[in-house]
Short mmCIF file of C-alpha atoms in Angstrom, two decimals:
data_model
loop_
_atom_site.label_atom_id
_atom_site.label_comp_id
_atom_site.label_asym_id
_atom_site.label_seq_id
_atom_site.Cartn_x
_atom_site.Cartn_y
_atom_site.Cartn_z
CA MET N 1 -61.94 0.30 25.45
CA ASP N 2 -64.06 2.92 23.73
CA ALA N 3 -64.09 5.98 26.03
CA GLU N 4 -67.40 7.21 24.61
CA LEU N 5 -69.09 3.87 25.26
CA GLU N 6 -67.66 3.73 28.77
CA GLY N 7 -68.91 7.28 29.47
CA SER N 8 -72.39 6.43 28.20
CA PHE N 9 -72.42 3.26 30.28
CA LYS N 10 -71.49 5.18 33.44
CA GLN N 11 -74.26 7.73 32.80
CA VAL N 12 -76.84 4.98 32.39
CA VAL N 13 -75.61 3.21 35.55
CA GLU N 14 -75.98 6.46 37.51
CA PHE N 15 -79.48 6.92 36.11
CA VAL N 16 -80.51 3.37 37.06
CA GLN N 17 -79.39 3.89 40.66
CA THR N 18 -82.06 6.59 41.13
CA TRP N 19 -84.73 5.26 38.74
CA GLU N 20 -87.71 4.52 40.94
CA GLU N 21 -89.97 3.35 38.10
CA GLY N 22 -87.34 0.81 37.05
CA LYS N 23 -87.52 -0.88 40.44
CA LYS N 24 -91.05 -1.98 39.51
CA ALA N 25 -89.72 -4.09 36.63
CA PRO N 26 -90.41 -7.84 36.70
CA PRO N 27 -87.75 -10.04 38.34
CA GLU N 28 -86.54 -11.42 34.99
CA VAL N 29 -85.85 -7.89 33.71
CA LEU N 30 -84.01 -7.00 36.93
CA ALA N 31 -81.96 -10.20 36.58
CA GLN N 32 -81.13 -9.36 32.96
CA THR N 33 -79.98 -5.83 33.82
CA TYR N 34 -77.91 -7.17 36.73
CA ALA N 35 -76.33 -9.79 34.47
CA LEU N 36 -75.32 -7.29 31.81
CA PHE N 37 -73.98 -4.89 34.44
CA LYS N 38 -71.88 -7.63 36.04
CA GLN N 39 -70.62 -8.86 32.66
CA ALA N 40 -69.64 -5.30 31.73
CA THR N 41 -67.90 -4.53 35.02
CA THR N 42 -66.55 -7.92 36.13
CA GLY N 43 -66.52 -10.27 33.16
CA ASP N 44 -67.70 -13.88 33.22
CA ALA N 45 -69.62 -15.17 36.24
CA PRO N 46 -67.72 -17.37 38.69
CA ALA N 47 -68.08 -21.12 38.19
CA GLU N 48 -69.69 -21.63 41.58
CA ALA N 49 -73.33 -20.62 41.93
CA PRO N 50 -74.48 -18.74 45.03
CA GLU N 51 -76.13 -20.86 47.71
CA GLU N 52 -78.87 -18.34 48.43
CA GLU N 53 -81.98 -19.14 46.40
CA SER N 54 -82.80 -15.44 46.01
CA LYS N 55 -79.55 -14.84 44.11
CA LYS N 56 -79.76 -17.79 41.73
CA ALA N 57 -81.88 -16.11 39.01
CA LYS N 58 -79.42 -13.22 38.76
CA TYR N 59 -76.50 -15.64 38.70
CA GLU N 60 -78.11 -17.77 35.96
CA ALA N 61 -78.75 -14.65 33.86
CA TRP N 62 -75.13 -13.56 34.34
CA LEU N 63 -73.84 -17.03 33.48
CA ALA N 64 -75.83 -16.89 30.20
CA ASN N 65 -73.57 -14.00 29.12
CA LYS N 66 -70.39 -16.06 29.42
CA GLY N 67 -67.84 -15.05 26.81
CA MET N 68 -69.54 -11.72 26.02
CA THR N 69 -67.01 -8.89 25.85
CA LYS N 70 -67.26 -6.06 28.34
CA GLU N 71 -67.88 -3.65 25.47
CA LYS N 72 -70.76 -5.75 24.10
CA ALA N 73 -72.24 -6.06 27.61
CA MET N 74 -72.05 -2.28 28.09
CA SER N 75 -73.74 -1.71 24.75
CA GLU N 76 -76.48 -4.27 25.49
CA TYR N 77 -77.03 -2.80 28.99
CA ILE N 78 -77.49 0.70 27.56
CA LYS N 79 -79.88 -0.62 24.89
CA LEU N 80 -81.92 -2.59 27.44
CA ILE N 81 -82.26 0.36 29.83
CA GLU N 82 -83.32 2.68 27.00
CA GLU N 83 -86.01 0.16 26.00
CA LYS N 84 -87.20 -0.21 29.59
CA LYS N 85 -87.33 3.56 30.12
CA LYS N 86 -89.92 3.66 27.33
CA GLU N 87 -91.80 0.70 28.81
CA PHE N 88 -91.81 1.68 32.50
CA GLY N 89 -91.40 5.44 32.20
CA PHE N 90 -88.97 7.60 34.07
CA GLY N 91 -89.15 10.64 36.27
CA GLY N 92 -86.71 12.68 34.19
CA ALA N 93 -86.85 14.82 31.10
#
């Protein structure tokens, strides 16, 4: 795995954990970011869907990434967060 990509991914993940403005994103954007994060860190979604209704949208989004490499998911996650930082703003420099 590309060490530079992995380092960039970790930095973006750390940023997202404290990004208050990002928490205001619509549910579909939150599901998409969750899905790319899970694909990048875990791989393909399990075959069995969660029973809780509140988790199904995130699961469906993750399932849509089936077969995507971890590297591609990391790259797409970084790209998506950078786009959303411009859209929702961020409290950093």
